[in-house]
Structure formats: C-alpha cells, structure tokens
Short mmCIF file of C-alpha atoms and ligand atoms in Angstrom, two decimals:
data_model
loop_
_atom_site.label_atom_id
_atom_site.label_comp_id
_atom_site.label_asym_id
_atom_site.label_seq_id
_atom_site.Cartn_x
_atom_site.Cartn_y
_atom_site.Cartn_z
CA MET A 1 9.23 -9.73 12.07
CA THR A 2 6.99 -12.33 12.09
CA THR A 3 9.53 -14.63 10.17
CA GLU A 4 12.63 -15.84 10.59
CA ALA A 5 15.42 -16.83 8.77
CA ASN A 6 16.11 -20.31 9.35
CA ASP A 7 18.66 -21.70 6.46
CA ARG A 8 16.45 -21.15 3.34
CA LEU A 9 12.95 -21.26 5.12
CA LEU A 10 10.53 -18.16 5.52
CA ARG A 11 8.26 -19.21 9.12
CA VAL A 12 4.80 -17.60 9.07
CA VAL A 13 4.21 -16.46 12.39
CA ASN A 14 0.44 -15.35 13.73
CA PRO A 15 1.72 -12.46 15.64
CA ALA A 16 -1.54 -13.19 17.78
CA THR A 17 -0.33 -16.10 19.79
CA GLY A 18 2.85 -16.57 18.16
CA GLU A 19 2.40 -20.08 16.70
CA THR A 20 4.06 -21.40 13.37
CA LEU A 21 1.26 -20.90 10.72
CA ASP A 22 3.62 -22.74 8.00
CA THR A 23 7.40 -22.69 6.49
CA LEU A 24 8.24 -22.41 3.04
CA PRO A 25 11.28 -22.55 1.28
CA ALA A 26 12.50 -18.99 0.92
CA ALA A 27 13.23 -17.96 -2.95
CA THR A 28 17.00 -17.92 -3.96
CA ALA A 29 19.06 -15.48 -5.94
CA GLY A 30 19.16 -18.57 -8.57
CA GLU A 31 15.52 -19.06 -8.49
CA VAL A 32 14.73 -15.36 -9.11
CA ASP A 33 17.38 -15.30 -11.82
CA THR A 34 15.11 -19.17 -12.92
CA ALA A 35 12.02 -17.67 -12.65
CA VAL A 36 12.82 -14.71 -14.68
CA ASP A 37 14.31 -16.54 -17.84
CA GLN A 38 10.70 -18.53 -17.50
CA ALA A 39 8.47 -15.16 -17.37
CA HIS A 40 10.80 -14.21 -20.76
CA ARG A 41 10.12 -18.10 -22.38
CA VAL A 42 6.23 -16.81 -21.42
CA PHE A 43 6.18 -13.46 -23.10
CA ASP A 44 8.33 -14.17 -25.49
CA SER A 45 5.99 -17.03 -26.78
CA GLY A 46 2.93 -14.54 -26.98
CA VAL A 47 0.74 -17.10 -25.23
CA TRP A 48 -0.30 -14.14 -22.61
CA ALA A 49 1.16 -10.67 -23.84
CA ALA A 50 0.16 -11.47 -27.59
CA ARG A 51 -3.00 -12.34 -26.94
CA PRO A 52 -6.14 -9.86 -27.74
CA PRO A 53 -6.48 -7.37 -24.93
CA ARG A 54 -10.65 -9.13 -24.84
CA GLU A 55 -9.22 -12.46 -23.96
CA ARG A 56 -6.98 -11.26 -21.06
CA ALA A 57 -9.66 -9.43 -19.32
CA ALA A 58 -12.01 -12.04 -19.63
CA VAL A 59 -8.69 -14.29 -17.46
CA LEU A 60 -8.95 -11.91 -15.22
CA LEU A 61 -11.91 -12.03 -14.56
CA ARG A 62 -12.16 -15.56 -14.14
CA LEU A 63 -9.23 -14.50 -11.91
CA ALA A 64 -11.69 -11.89 -9.82
CA GLU A 65 -14.85 -14.54 -9.79
CA LEU A 66 -12.20 -16.73 -8.39
CA MET A 67 -11.21 -14.50 -5.45
CA GLU A 68 -14.85 -14.30 -4.81
CA ARG A 69 -15.44 -17.64 -4.29
CA ASP A 70 -12.73 -18.15 -1.67
CA ALA A 71 -12.93 -14.63 -0.04
CA GLU A 72 -13.70 -16.29 3.31
CA ILE A 73 -10.00 -17.93 2.78
CA LEU A 74 -8.52 -14.85 1.32
CA ALA A 75 -9.29 -13.06 4.41
CA ARG A 76 -8.58 -15.96 6.68
CA LEU A 77 -5.29 -15.79 5.36
CA ASP A 78 -4.11 -11.75 6.30
CA CYS A 79 -6.18 -11.91 9.16
CA GLU A 80 -3.73 -14.65 10.57
CA ASP A 81 -0.76 -14.03 8.88
CA ALA A 82 -0.55 -9.76 9.45
CA GLY A 83 -2.93 -10.26 12.45
CA LYS A 84 -5.01 -7.71 10.50
CA PRO A 85 -9.01 -8.31 12.12
CA ILE A 86 -11.11 -10.26 10.06
CA THR A 87 -13.84 -7.41 9.69
CA GLU A 88 -11.06 -5.50 8.13
CA CYS A 89 -10.10 -8.20 5.81
CA ARG A 90 -13.65 -9.23 5.07
CA THR A 91 -14.95 -5.41 4.35
CA GLY A 92 -11.82 -3.26 3.12
CA ASP A 93 -8.81 -6.02 1.76
CA VAL A 94 -10.50 -8.99 0.17
CA PRO A 95 -13.66 -7.05 -1.89
CA GLY A 96 -10.90 -3.86 -2.87
CA ALA A 97 -8.13 -6.82 -4.06
CA ILE A 98 -11.42 -8.21 -6.22
CA GLU A 99 -12.35 -4.98 -7.49
CA SER A 100 -9.36 -3.89 -8.65
CA ILE A 101 -8.27 -7.27 -10.60
CA ARG A 102 -11.62 -6.57 -11.96
CA TRP A 103 -11.69 -3.41 -12.76
CA PHE A 104 -8.19 -3.79 -14.79
CA ALA A 105 -9.37 -6.64 -16.38
CA GLU A 106 -12.72 -4.42 -18.01
CA ALA A 107 -9.74 -2.00 -18.86
CA ALA A 108 -7.71 -4.01 -20.72
CA ASP A 109 -8.89 -3.03 -23.97
CA LYS A 110 -9.40 0.54 -23.50
CA VAL A 111 -5.83 1.70 -23.14
CA PHE A 112 -5.65 3.90 -26.61
CA GLY A 113 -1.66 5.07 -28.46
CA ARG A 114 -1.93 8.68 -29.84
CA THR A 115 -0.94 9.56 -33.17
CA ALA A 116 1.66 12.76 -33.91
CA PRO A 117 0.16 15.74 -36.16
CA THR A 118 2.34 15.18 -38.75
CA SER A 119 2.58 16.25 -42.33
CA HIS A 120 0.98 14.05 -44.72
CA ASP A 121 3.82 11.98 -46.24
CA HIS A 122 4.27 10.44 -42.43
CA LEU A 123 2.09 9.00 -40.23
CA GLY A 124 3.81 8.34 -36.46
CA LEU A 125 1.74 5.64 -34.09
CA MET A 126 2.90 6.08 -30.73
CA SER A 127 1.25 2.36 -28.99
CA ARG A 128 1.62 1.40 -25.42
CA GLU A 129 3.41 -1.78 -25.25
CA PRO A 130 4.22 -4.26 -22.07
CA VAL A 131 7.31 -4.09 -20.61
CA GLY A 132 7.98 -7.67 -21.00
CA ALA A 133 9.43 -9.61 -17.23
CA VAL A 134 8.41 -7.37 -14.17
CA ALA A 135 8.50 -7.40 -11.17
CA ALA A 136 6.58 -6.58 -8.07
CA VAL A 137 7.45 -5.80 -4.15
CA LEU A 138 5.17 -6.24 -1.79
CA PRO A 139 4.38 -4.86 2.37
CA TRP A 140 2.93 -7.06 4.81
CA ASN A 141 0.32 -4.84 6.31
CA TYR A 142 -1.86 -5.27 2.99
CA PRO A 143 -0.42 -8.51 1.71
CA LEU A 144 -3.77 -9.10 -0.79
CA ALA A 145 -4.35 -5.92 -1.25
CA MET A 146 -1.36 -4.12 -2.63
CA ALA A 147 -0.85 -8.13 -4.87
CA ALA A 148 -3.81 -6.66 -6.50
CA TRP A 149 -3.39 -3.22 -7.37
CA LYS A 150 0.16 -4.41 -8.77
CA ILE A 151 -1.89 -7.94 -10.43
CA GLY A 152 -4.55 -6.30 -12.14
CA PRO A 153 -2.72 -3.67 -14.04
CA ALA A 154 0.79 -5.72 -14.76
CA LEU A 155 -1.23 -8.67 -15.96
CA ALA A 156 -3.77 -6.70 -17.88
CA ALA A 157 -1.49 -5.00 -20.24
CA GLY A 158 0.44 -8.39 -21.42
CA ASN A 159 3.24 -8.47 -18.91
CA SER A 160 4.64 -11.29 -16.89
CA LEU A 161 4.94 -10.72 -13.65
CA LEU A 162 7.31 -12.11 -11.04
CA LEU A 163 5.78 -10.55 -7.52
CA LYS A 164 7.70 -10.46 -4.40
CA PRO A 165 5.13 -10.72 -1.47
CA ALA A 166 6.88 -9.58 1.98
CA GLU A 167 8.45 -11.77 4.40
CA ALA A 168 5.59 -12.03 7.09
CA THR A 169 2.80 -12.65 5.13
CA PRO A 170 3.33 -14.31 1.63
CA ARG A 171 0.22 -16.80 2.05
CA SER A 172 -2.31 -14.94 0.58
CA ALA A 173 -0.53 -13.88 -2.81
CA LEU A 174 0.49 -17.89 -3.05
CA HIS A 175 -3.79 -18.73 -3.14
CA VAL A 176 -4.36 -16.04 -5.55
CA ALA A 177 -1.47 -17.41 -8.58
CA ARG A 178 -2.97 -20.78 -7.41
CA LEU A 179 -6.14 -19.29 -8.52
CA ALA A 180 -4.86 -17.59 -11.70
CA THR A 181 -3.67 -20.51 -13.09
CA GLU A 182 -7.81 -22.20 -12.91
CA ALA A 183 -8.70 -18.86 -14.41
CA GLY A 184 -6.14 -19.67 -17.31
CA LEU A 185 -3.43 -17.71 -16.92
CA PRO A 186 -0.90 -19.36 -18.90
CA ASP A 187 2.44 -21.14 -16.22
CA GLY A 188 5.23 -18.70 -15.86
CA THR A 189 2.87 -15.59 -16.71
CA LEU A 190 2.23 -15.05 -12.84
CA ALA A 191 5.10 -16.05 -10.77
CA VAL A 192 4.67 -15.50 -6.56
CA LEU A 193 8.41 -15.66 -5.22
CA PRO A 194 8.46 -15.54 -1.53
CA GLY A 195 11.27 -14.34 0.21
CA TYR A 196 13.35 -12.50 1.93
CA GLY A 197 14.07 -8.82 0.74
CA ALA A 198 17.83 -9.12 0.95
CA GLU A 199 17.86 -12.05 -1.09
CA ALA A 200 14.65 -12.30 -3.58
CA GLY A 201 14.11 -8.85 -3.27
CA ARG A 202 17.62 -7.54 -3.66
CA ALA A 203 18.20 -9.61 -6.68
CA LEU A 204 14.90 -8.59 -8.79
CA ALA A 205 16.04 -4.89 -8.14
CA ARG A 206 18.75 -5.36 -9.79
CA HIS A 207 17.87 -8.48 -12.36
CA PRO A 208 19.07 -6.83 -16.18
CA GLY A 209 16.42 -9.02 -17.13
CA ILE A 210 13.78 -7.32 -15.32
CA GLY A 211 12.05 -4.28 -16.66
CA ALA A 212 10.10 -2.58 -14.61
CA LEU A 213 9.65 -3.16 -10.92
CA SER A 214 6.97 -1.35 -8.80
CA PHE A 215 7.77 -1.35 -5.23
CA THR A 216 5.33 -0.69 -2.18
CA GLY A 217 7.07 -0.55 1.51
CA SER A 218 9.08 1.63 3.52
CA THR A 219 11.24 5.03 2.27
CA ALA A 220 14.26 3.14 2.98
CA THR A 221 14.04 0.42 1.21
CA GLY A 222 12.20 2.68 -1.72
CA ARG A 223 15.57 4.36 -1.77
CA ARG A 224 17.99 0.65 -2.06
CA ILE A 225 15.72 -0.18 -4.52
CA LEU A 226 16.43 3.01 -6.63
CA ALA A 227 19.69 2.59 -6.37
CA ASP A 228 20.38 -1.05 -7.21
CA ALA A 229 18.15 0.08 -10.69
CA ALA A 230 20.19 2.41 -11.18
CA GLU A 231 23.52 0.38 -11.17
CA THR A 232 22.40 -2.18 -12.96
CA ASN A 233 19.97 -1.99 -15.50
CA PHE A 234 17.86 1.45 -15.54
CA LYS A 235 14.75 -0.75 -15.27
CA ARG A 236 11.53 1.57 -14.54
CA VAL A 237 10.78 1.95 -10.77
CA SER A 238 7.59 3.11 -9.39
CA LEU A 239 8.05 3.47 -5.42
CA GLU A 240 4.58 3.66 -3.00
CA MET A 241 6.44 4.46 0.39
CA GLY A 242 5.62 6.12 3.91
CA GLY A 243 4.20 8.67 5.36
CA LYS A 244 3.11 10.66 8.90
CA SER A 245 0.26 12.44 7.35
CA PRO A 246 -1.74 14.86 8.81
CA GLN A 247 -5.80 15.24 9.63
CA VAL A 248 -6.49 18.80 9.95
CA LEU A 249 -9.79 20.69 12.17
CA MET A 250 -10.11 23.63 11.60
CA PRO A 251 -12.16 25.38 14.24
CA ASP A 252 -16.13 24.13 12.87
CA ALA A 253 -14.32 20.73 12.46
CA LEU A 254 -16.71 19.80 15.81
CA ASP A 255 -20.15 20.10 14.01
CA PHE A 256 -19.19 17.36 11.67
CA GLY A 257 -20.29 15.56 15.13
CA VAL A 258 -19.78 11.59 15.15
CA ASP A 259 -18.79 11.33 11.01
CA LEU A 260 -15.60 13.46 12.41
CA ILE A 261 -14.64 11.42 15.43
CA ASP A 262 -15.48 7.85 13.70
CA ASP A 263 -12.87 8.63 10.36
CA MET A 264 -10.28 10.53 12.98
CA ILE A 265 -10.15 6.98 14.26
CA ALA A 266 -10.35 4.58 11.16
CA ALA A 267 -7.76 7.27 9.54
CA ALA A 268 -5.11 6.51 12.78
CA PHE A 269 -6.34 3.02 13.61
CA LEU A 270 -7.06 0.91 10.94
CA THR A 271 -4.73 -2.27 10.39
CA MET A 272 -3.73 -1.17 13.99
CA GLY A 273 -1.83 2.46 12.53
CA GLN A 274 0.22 0.30 10.17
CA ASN A 275 -1.11 2.14 7.36
CA CYS A 276 0.36 3.68 5.34
CA THR A 277 -2.02 6.92 4.74
CA ALA A 278 -2.59 6.30 8.52
CA GLY A 279 -3.38 10.35 9.79
CA SER A 280 -1.22 9.60 12.90
CA ARG A 281 -0.82 13.25 13.69
CA ILE A 282 -3.79 15.47 14.39
CA LEU A 283 -3.35 18.91 14.08
CA VAL A 284 -5.86 21.04 15.97
CA HIS A 285 -7.53 24.16 15.82
CA GLU A 286 -6.71 25.87 19.54
CA ASP A 287 -9.83 26.99 20.15
CA ILE A 288 -11.59 22.98 20.37
CA ALA A 289 -7.88 20.98 21.14
CA ALA A 290 -8.95 20.22 24.78
CA GLN A 291 -12.86 18.57 23.40
CA VAL A 292 -11.40 17.13 20.45
CA VAL A 293 -8.91 15.36 22.56
CA ALA A 294 -12.12 14.14 24.82
CA ARG A 295 -13.51 12.99 22.39
CA PHE A 296 -11.00 11.39 20.39
CA THR A 297 -10.00 9.43 23.72
CA ALA A 298 -12.59 8.51 24.58
CA ALA A 299 -13.13 6.69 21.41
CA ALA A 300 -9.96 5.18 21.30
CA GLY A 301 -10.00 3.88 24.43
CA ALA A 302 -13.44 2.43 23.38
CA LEU A 303 -12.15 -0.01 20.54
CA VAL A 304 -12.32 -3.55 21.25
CA ILE A 305 -8.99 -5.29 21.52
CA GLY A 306 -8.23 -8.60 20.75
CA ASP A 307 -7.97 -11.79 19.28
CA PRO A 308 -8.21 -10.70 15.15
CA ALA A 309 -10.44 -13.85 14.21
CA LYS A 310 -13.32 -12.25 15.94
CA PRO A 311 -15.15 -10.19 14.26
CA ASP A 312 -15.99 -7.44 16.89
CA THR A 313 -12.63 -6.94 17.39
CA ARG A 314 -11.26 -3.59 16.03
CA THR A 315 -7.65 -3.67 17.08
CA GLY A 316 -5.31 -6.38 16.72
CA PRO A 317 -1.65 -7.60 17.34
CA LEU A 318 1.04 -5.63 15.58
CA ILE A 319 3.16 -7.49 13.41
CA SER A 320 5.94 -8.70 15.61
CA THR A 321 6.71 -8.07 18.81
CA ALA A 322 9.53 -6.10 17.91
CA ALA A 323 7.51 -3.77 16.06
CA ARG A 324 5.14 -3.76 19.07
CA ASP A 325 8.61 -2.97 21.02
CA ARG A 326 9.70 -0.35 19.21
CA VAL A 327 6.71 1.53 18.99
CA ALA A 328 6.36 1.27 22.61
CA ARG A 329 10.03 2.64 23.09
CA ALA A 330 9.11 6.02 20.84
CA VAL A 331 5.96 6.63 22.77
CA ASP A 332 8.02 6.45 26.13
CA GLU A 333 10.51 8.53 25.02
CA ALA A 334 7.82 11.74 24.38
CA VAL A 335 6.29 10.72 27.29
CA ALA A 336 9.84 11.01 28.97
CA ALA A 337 10.51 14.15 27.27
CA GLY A 338 7.05 15.91 29.10
CA ALA A 339 4.75 14.82 26.69
CA VAL A 340 1.09 12.72 28.11
CA ALA A 341 -0.27 9.29 26.29
CA HIS A 342 -3.45 9.08 26.54
CA THR A 343 -4.56 5.58 26.62
CA ALA A 344 -7.08 2.68 28.23
CA GLY A 345 -4.75 0.33 28.24
CA LEU A 346 -4.64 -3.44 27.27
CA PRO A 347 -7.66 -5.56 28.44
CA ALA A 348 -7.07 -8.79 30.51
CA GLY A 349 -7.04 -12.02 28.93
CA LEU A 350 -5.10 -11.39 25.18
CA HIS A 351 -2.89 -14.14 24.28
CA PRO A 352 0.61 -14.09 26.45
CA HIS A 353 2.57 -14.45 23.44
CA GLY A 354 0.37 -11.37 20.98
CA ALA A 355 2.30 -8.35 20.08
CA TYR A 356 -0.29 -6.45 20.92
CA TYR A 357 0.00 -2.14 21.98
CA PRO A 358 -3.10 -0.17 23.30
CA PRO A 359 -4.62 2.72 20.97
CA THR A 360 -2.23 5.81 22.15
CA VAL A 361 -2.74 9.71 22.07
CA VAL A 362 0.38 11.19 23.14
CA VAL A 363 -0.53 15.34 23.65
CA GLY A 364 2.31 17.91 24.22
CA ALA A 365 5.20 15.94 22.57
CA PRO A 366 8.30 17.85 22.18
CA ASP A 367 8.98 19.55 18.30
CA GLY A 368 11.70 17.11 17.07
CA SER A 369 10.62 13.78 18.96
CA ARG A 370 10.41 10.54 17.25
CA VAL A 371 6.66 10.39 17.37
CA LEU A 372 6.17 13.73 15.58
CA THR A 373 8.54 13.05 12.79
CA GLU A 374 9.18 9.32 12.27
CA GLU A 375 6.00 6.88 10.39
CA LEU A 376 5.69 5.13 13.98
CA PHE A 377 3.43 2.53 12.15
CA GLY A 378 1.71 1.13 15.20
CA PRO A 379 -1.99 2.99 16.69
CA VAL A 380 -0.53 5.70 18.20
CA VAL A 381 -1.67 9.59 17.01
CA THR A 382 -0.19 12.78 18.44
CA VAL A 383 -2.16 16.46 18.95
CA GLN A 384 -0.36 19.51 18.03
CA THR A 385 -2.16 22.45 18.06
CA PHE A 386 -2.30 25.15 15.71
CA ALA A 387 -3.46 28.90 15.92
CA SER A 388 -4.03 30.52 12.09
CA GLU A 389 -3.95 28.24 8.47
CA GLN A 390 -0.65 29.29 7.38
CA GLU A 391 0.79 27.52 10.66
CA ALA A 392 -1.22 24.54 10.27
CA ILE A 393 -0.13 24.35 6.73
CA ARG A 394 3.75 24.82 7.68
CA THR A 395 2.96 22.10 10.37
CA ALA A 396 1.67 19.94 7.94
CA ASN A 397 4.15 20.31 6.01
CA ALA A 398 6.88 19.75 8.31
CA THR A 399 7.91 16.39 7.52
CA PRO A 400 10.03 14.58 4.96
CA TYR A 401 6.80 12.44 3.48
CA GLY A 402 3.54 13.72 1.96
CA LEU A 403 1.70 10.95 0.74
CA ALA A 404 -2.03 11.77 2.14
CA ALA A 405 -4.21 13.95 4.34
CA SER A 406 -7.51 14.82 5.48
CA LEU A 407 -8.83 18.63 6.50
CA TRP A 408 -11.81 18.89 8.15
CA THR A 409 -14.38 22.18 7.71
CA HIS A 410 -17.30 23.59 6.31
CA ASP A 411 -15.60 26.55 4.58
CA LEU A 412 -15.48 25.73 1.22
CA ASP A 413 -12.41 28.47 0.65
CA THR A 414 -10.40 27.27 3.71
CA ALA A 415 -10.47 23.67 2.48
CA PHE A 416 -9.70 25.28 -1.08
CA ARG A 417 -6.50 27.38 0.46
CA LEU A 418 -5.50 24.41 2.78
CA ALA A 419 -5.76 21.36 -0.09
CA ARG A 420 -3.85 23.66 -2.06
CA GLY A 421 -1.17 24.53 0.42
CA ILE A 422 -0.38 20.83 1.83
CA GLN A 423 2.33 18.69 0.13
CA ALA A 424 0.25 15.47 -0.38
CA GLY A 425 -1.10 12.80 -3.50
CA VAL A 426 -3.90 12.72 -1.81
CA VAL A 427 -6.13 15.25 0.16
CA SER A 428 -9.79 14.20 1.67
CA VAL A 429 -11.68 16.64 2.62
CA ASN A 430 -14.31 16.57 5.47
CA SER A 431 -13.57 12.43 4.91
CA TYR A 432 -10.68 9.75 5.86
CA SER A 433 -10.61 8.21 2.75
CA GLU A 434 -7.84 7.07 0.03
CA GLY A 435 -10.32 7.93 -2.91
CA ASP A 436 -10.95 4.86 -5.30
CA ILE A 437 -9.74 2.65 -8.02
CA THR A 438 -11.18 5.14 -10.71
CA ALA A 439 -8.32 8.09 -9.30
CA PRO A 440 -5.04 8.15 -8.97
CA PHE A 441 -2.71 7.61 -6.19
CA GLY A 442 0.62 8.31 -4.98
CA GLY A 443 2.63 9.93 -2.48
CA TRP A 444 4.44 13.03 -3.22
CA LYS A 445 8.03 14.19 -1.51
CA GLN A 446 10.01 10.77 0.02
CA SER A 447 6.68 9.01 -0.10
CA GLY A 448 6.41 8.73 -3.95
CA PHE A 449 8.37 7.93 -6.82
CA GLY A 450 7.97 7.39 -10.70
CA GLY A 451 4.44 6.77 -11.03
CA ALA A 452 0.50 6.41 -9.77
CA GLU A 453 -1.09 2.94 -8.29
CA ARG A 454 -4.89 2.85 -9.47
CA SER A 455 -6.95 4.35 -12.36
CA THR A 456 -5.41 4.03 -15.53
CA ASP A 457 -2.47 5.90 -14.67
CA ALA A 458 -1.00 2.68 -12.95
CA PHE A 459 -0.36 1.76 -16.77
CA ALA A 460 1.93 3.84 -17.12
CA GLN A 461 4.08 1.35 -14.85
CA TRP A 462 3.69 -1.50 -16.73
CA THR A 463 3.90 -0.23 -19.68
CA ARG A 464 6.35 2.00 -22.63
CA GLU A 465 5.95 3.98 -25.23
CA LYS A 466 6.54 3.46 -28.96
CA THR A 467 7.02 6.14 -31.92
CA VAL A 468 6.17 4.16 -35.45
CA TRP A 469 7.11 6.60 -38.04
CA ILE A 470 6.15 5.72 -41.21
CA ARG A 471 6.91 7.22 -44.59
CA THR A 472 3.44 7.66 -46.87
CA ARG A 473 3.86 8.17 -50.95
P1 NAD B 501 10.02 -2.68 3.84
O1 NAD B 501 10.76 -1.99 3.09
O2 NAD B 501 10.21 -3.09 4.97
O3 NAD B 501 9.51 -4.30 3.28
C1 NAD B 501 8.75 -4.37 1.78
C2 NAD B 501 9.64 -5.05 0.89
O4 NAD B 501 10.54 -4.73 0.79
C3 NAD B 501 9.15 -6.43 1.79
O5 NAD B 501 8.72 -7.62 0.43
C4 NAD B 501 10.47 -7.33 1.65
O6 NAD B 501 11.00 -8.32 1.34
C5 NAD B 501 11.60 -6.05 0.67
N1 NAD B 501 12.70 -5.48 0.87
C6 NAD B 501 13.52 -5.68 1.54
N2 NAD B 501 14.92 -5.22 1.60
C7 NAD B 501 14.81 -5.25 0.23
C8 NAD B 501 15.83 -4.85 -0.87
N3 NAD B 501 16.54 -4.64 -0.62
N4 NAD B 501 15.50 -4.88 -2.34
C9 NAD B 501 14.53 -5.22 -2.49
N5 NAD B 501 13.14 -5.52 -1.75
C10 NAD B 501 13.89 -5.40 -0.19
O7 NAD B 501 8.28 -2.38 4.32
P2 NAD B 501 7.21 -3.46 5.17
O8 NAD B 501 8.00 -3.05 7.03
O9 NAD B 501 6.94 -4.59 4.91
O10 NAD B 501 6.05 -2.32 4.79
C11 NAD B 501 5.33 -0.85 5.68
C12 NAD B 501 6.06 0.08 5.07
O11 NAD B 501 5.57 -0.13 3.75
C13 NAD B 501 5.79 1.66 5.69
O12 NAD B 501 6.85 2.80 5.47
C14 NAD B 501 4.72 1.83 4.76
O13 NAD B 501 4.13 3.03 4.64
C15 NAD B 501 4.56 1.31 3.53
N6 NAD B 501 3.50 1.29 2.28
C16 NAD B 501 2.96 1.97 1.16
C17 NAD B 501 2.01 2.62 0.99
C18 NAD B 501 1.95 3.24 -0.04
O14 NAD B 501 0.58 2.98 -1.33
N7 NAD B 501 2.43 4.15 -0.26
C19 NAD B 501 1.00 1.56 1.19
C20 NAD B 501 1.56 0.18 2.06
C21 NAD B 501 2.43 0.26 2.86
#
C-alpha cells in the first residue's frame, strides 16, 4: 500500500514517484468512540436530522457548488494519492462526485412514506427515518467518487456520518469535509476519520453505537465486516465488493467497429484496471477471436503510459509496488502454464520508483489459472473463446462474483437471452457502462450484499421504516 504504519501515522505516498505527499495521524479506536459519541449528540440535538429536508438540501447543494469551485484541487488530490490519470479525475471522478451530492440533495424532500390499507378505525403510517450515527468505509480506487456516493444519501436522509477513507487516499475526503463545513453543515454531522482498516475500520464495524455501515472494498474485508456486525449489534450492513466481470462478444460484435474497441479498452484499463466493474475477462466467439485479439492488443499497446499528472496519460502507476508485483506474479504464472501475454511493455523514462505495469492481454490461460479466477486489480485482461451462447453464459457465470457484465451483438433476442442469463447486478448491452445516478448499482453473488448505491434505492441503506399505528374513533 502507499501508506504504512509508523506509530500512529498514515503516510500518503504518490505511487507515481514513491514520494511522501503527507503524513497524517491515524484515527485510533478511542477516537472512533469519541466521534461516535459526538455523532449521536449532534443527531439527538436535531440540528441536522430535524431540519426540514428542503433546508438540508440547500446545504448539500451549496456543498456541490463548493466542490465545483475546488474541482481542480479535488482532481489533483485523487491523481496524486491514487496515481489516477488526471484526465480521468477531471472528466469522470470529480464531475460524478458533484453530480452525486447534487442529485441526492435534490432527492432529500422526495422520500415518501406509505399508508397501510387498514379498516376505517385505524391509520397505519409507515415513514422512513434516518438511522442516526452511521458509517462508511471506502476503497482507494475511486476515493472522491465513493465518498460522494455515501455522503449524498446518508446526509440527505438526516444522519450523522462517520466516513473512513482508505489508508492510501484520505485527502480528497478530508477536503470535502472542510467544504461541508463551509457550506454550513453543522459540526459533527460529517466526520472524516483517516485510519487503518484493522483499527479504525474494525472499530466502526464493531461499534454498538453505529446503526448502519456502508462499505465499498474487497470481498474479503466485506465478509469480515458482516461478521463483526453480526457479533456486535447487527448494524445494517451494505457491501459493494469485488468483481471479475466478463465482456461477451458475439460473432457480429466487430460490426460496432471503433466503438467496440474503445469501450473494451475503457472496460479493461480505466484506472489501470483497478476498477470494481473492470471487464477483465473477454469472452469472444471463436469465429472472430483472432481479429478481436489483434485489434484489441494493438489498441492496448497504443495507450499512453506515464506521469498521471499529464493530461494525455491514459495509464498511470498501480496503487503500490506490492500491487504491481502481485499482478506480475499472476501473469508470470499463467505464462509459465502455457498462456501468451501480449503487451507493448513500458516506455523508457518512467520514474524508477513508480508502480507501473503495462496493459497486458493474456490469451490461452489454462482453466483454474489465477488470472481467470481472481480479481487481479491491474491492467490485465484474459481472452477466452466460446462456440455457443450457452457456453458464453456458462463461462461468464463461472466465478464467485456477479458485479457487472457487458455484451455486444446487434441481435435483440440474443442480447436479451444473454442479459437474462448472466448473473450480475449490472449488464450493459453494446457499451461498457455502469448506468448512471438514476439507476441502482449493486452486485450479485459475492460482489454485493444488503443494498444498492445510487438512485433513490440508496436511501434504503441510510433509513429505516417505522410503522405508526393510530386508533381512530
Ligand atoms: P479493502 O477491502 O482492502 O479496503 C477497503 C476499506 O476497508 C479500506 O478503507 C480499509 O482500510 C478498510 N478495512 C480493511 N480491513 C477492515 C476491517 N477489518 N474492518 C473494517 N474496515 C476494514 O479494499 P481496497 O483494496 O481499498 O479496494 C479495492 C477493492 O474494492 C476491490 O476489490 C474492488 O473491486 C472493490 N471496489 C468495489 C466497488 C463497488 O462498488 N462494488 C467500488 C470500488 C472498489
């Protein structure tokens, strides 16, 4: 990781250079206790939770404006901390985060309750209530965007939120917390707690005073958090976790021309493949496999690799040298077992301490290879062929994950059959897409648990329903 334990410090390291960017105190379990107490005091005071939703919306809309004002600062923080290409941050992460805060602000006064179909002498009112003190635990690959996905609905619903960014990437969330104060959010309503997962993250997961925890990160950590919640107070847990998503190309896929290759490249290599929905398994019909491999490897080889702070860079470093070495080992293993790795390699002149790994296309990996089964989280895709639709669906579903999939065909019937057959929370037809803010996003199988992000469905994570039963006379 780009941070390391040094007493109680977090060292934030630029993965493009190995240089230390900042050193921050890491939140301890004791500090989590204090922050939870403070969150409860603020919640109980009603200064935020009891404020009319329209007024909460106004504060969050002001926050969105301030994020727009500081868009370049936010883009640079994620670029430096995570090694993400600055153009991705400017055009994807930052505008997406602002949109998320704005959309949930505007939704704050549109969350309606229900009434029960009772007899005339009763009235049953079901209202959605904020949970109280709630927590979010974040990954490092989309630091600002994931913070915004949680902050928007959690605060719009009236909760007090404790947010733990990933060890490597705390600075954009800390900046947003400062902007929230400037926007008029009452003190203690949003606390950002940079800290280690094993200490601050675990303290949140086990805290009896936290009513709901929304997590985005690896499946292994999600499993731990769910167990911690079960062993303590059964807090409401939502988990957005890893993936091993397929890109399925039917025999007519090449008709999509450059759109196909551009989207396949984005699916495979956005954020250097360190993307939960990365289309890391290309499943291609055998009739077009040779052509697809040739065109895709040529496009992958043309990606500009370099300093993520430069606008034309498409491929920066991985999050750490340890991550790079792990990815390299998995590819080396597959090659030793008979696979072929197509790559243009790294250009000369990269920073010697940068955690770079070149975009790589692995063809012919034997069944069971780690490159086919594990979420590698790097710029590596595998290519597998199929002869029939049924075989494509079987291969697409042959992992424990079920986050996303994309499929390419002009034939509507085929597209529907594949979309229905593939076990994933989001299936994109003739594009690589995660949908947008209006549609729920969440994984199936071991990719997701307990609730969706985005859309009004996200409020289910951050509210609970109360039934008020009134006898009328
Ligand atoms: P990670 O699981 O290592 O860490 C995620 C967060 O959990 C960090 O803040 C970490 O400090 C914390 N943590 C670690 N141990 C903990 C514990 N015992 N209790 C509580 N918190 C703990 O994941 P990562 O490496 O930061 O992120 C990469 C993973 O995130 C990938 O698997 C990726 O697929 C996934 N991801 C999923 C989505 C999605 O929406 N499905 C989005 C982005 C990333």
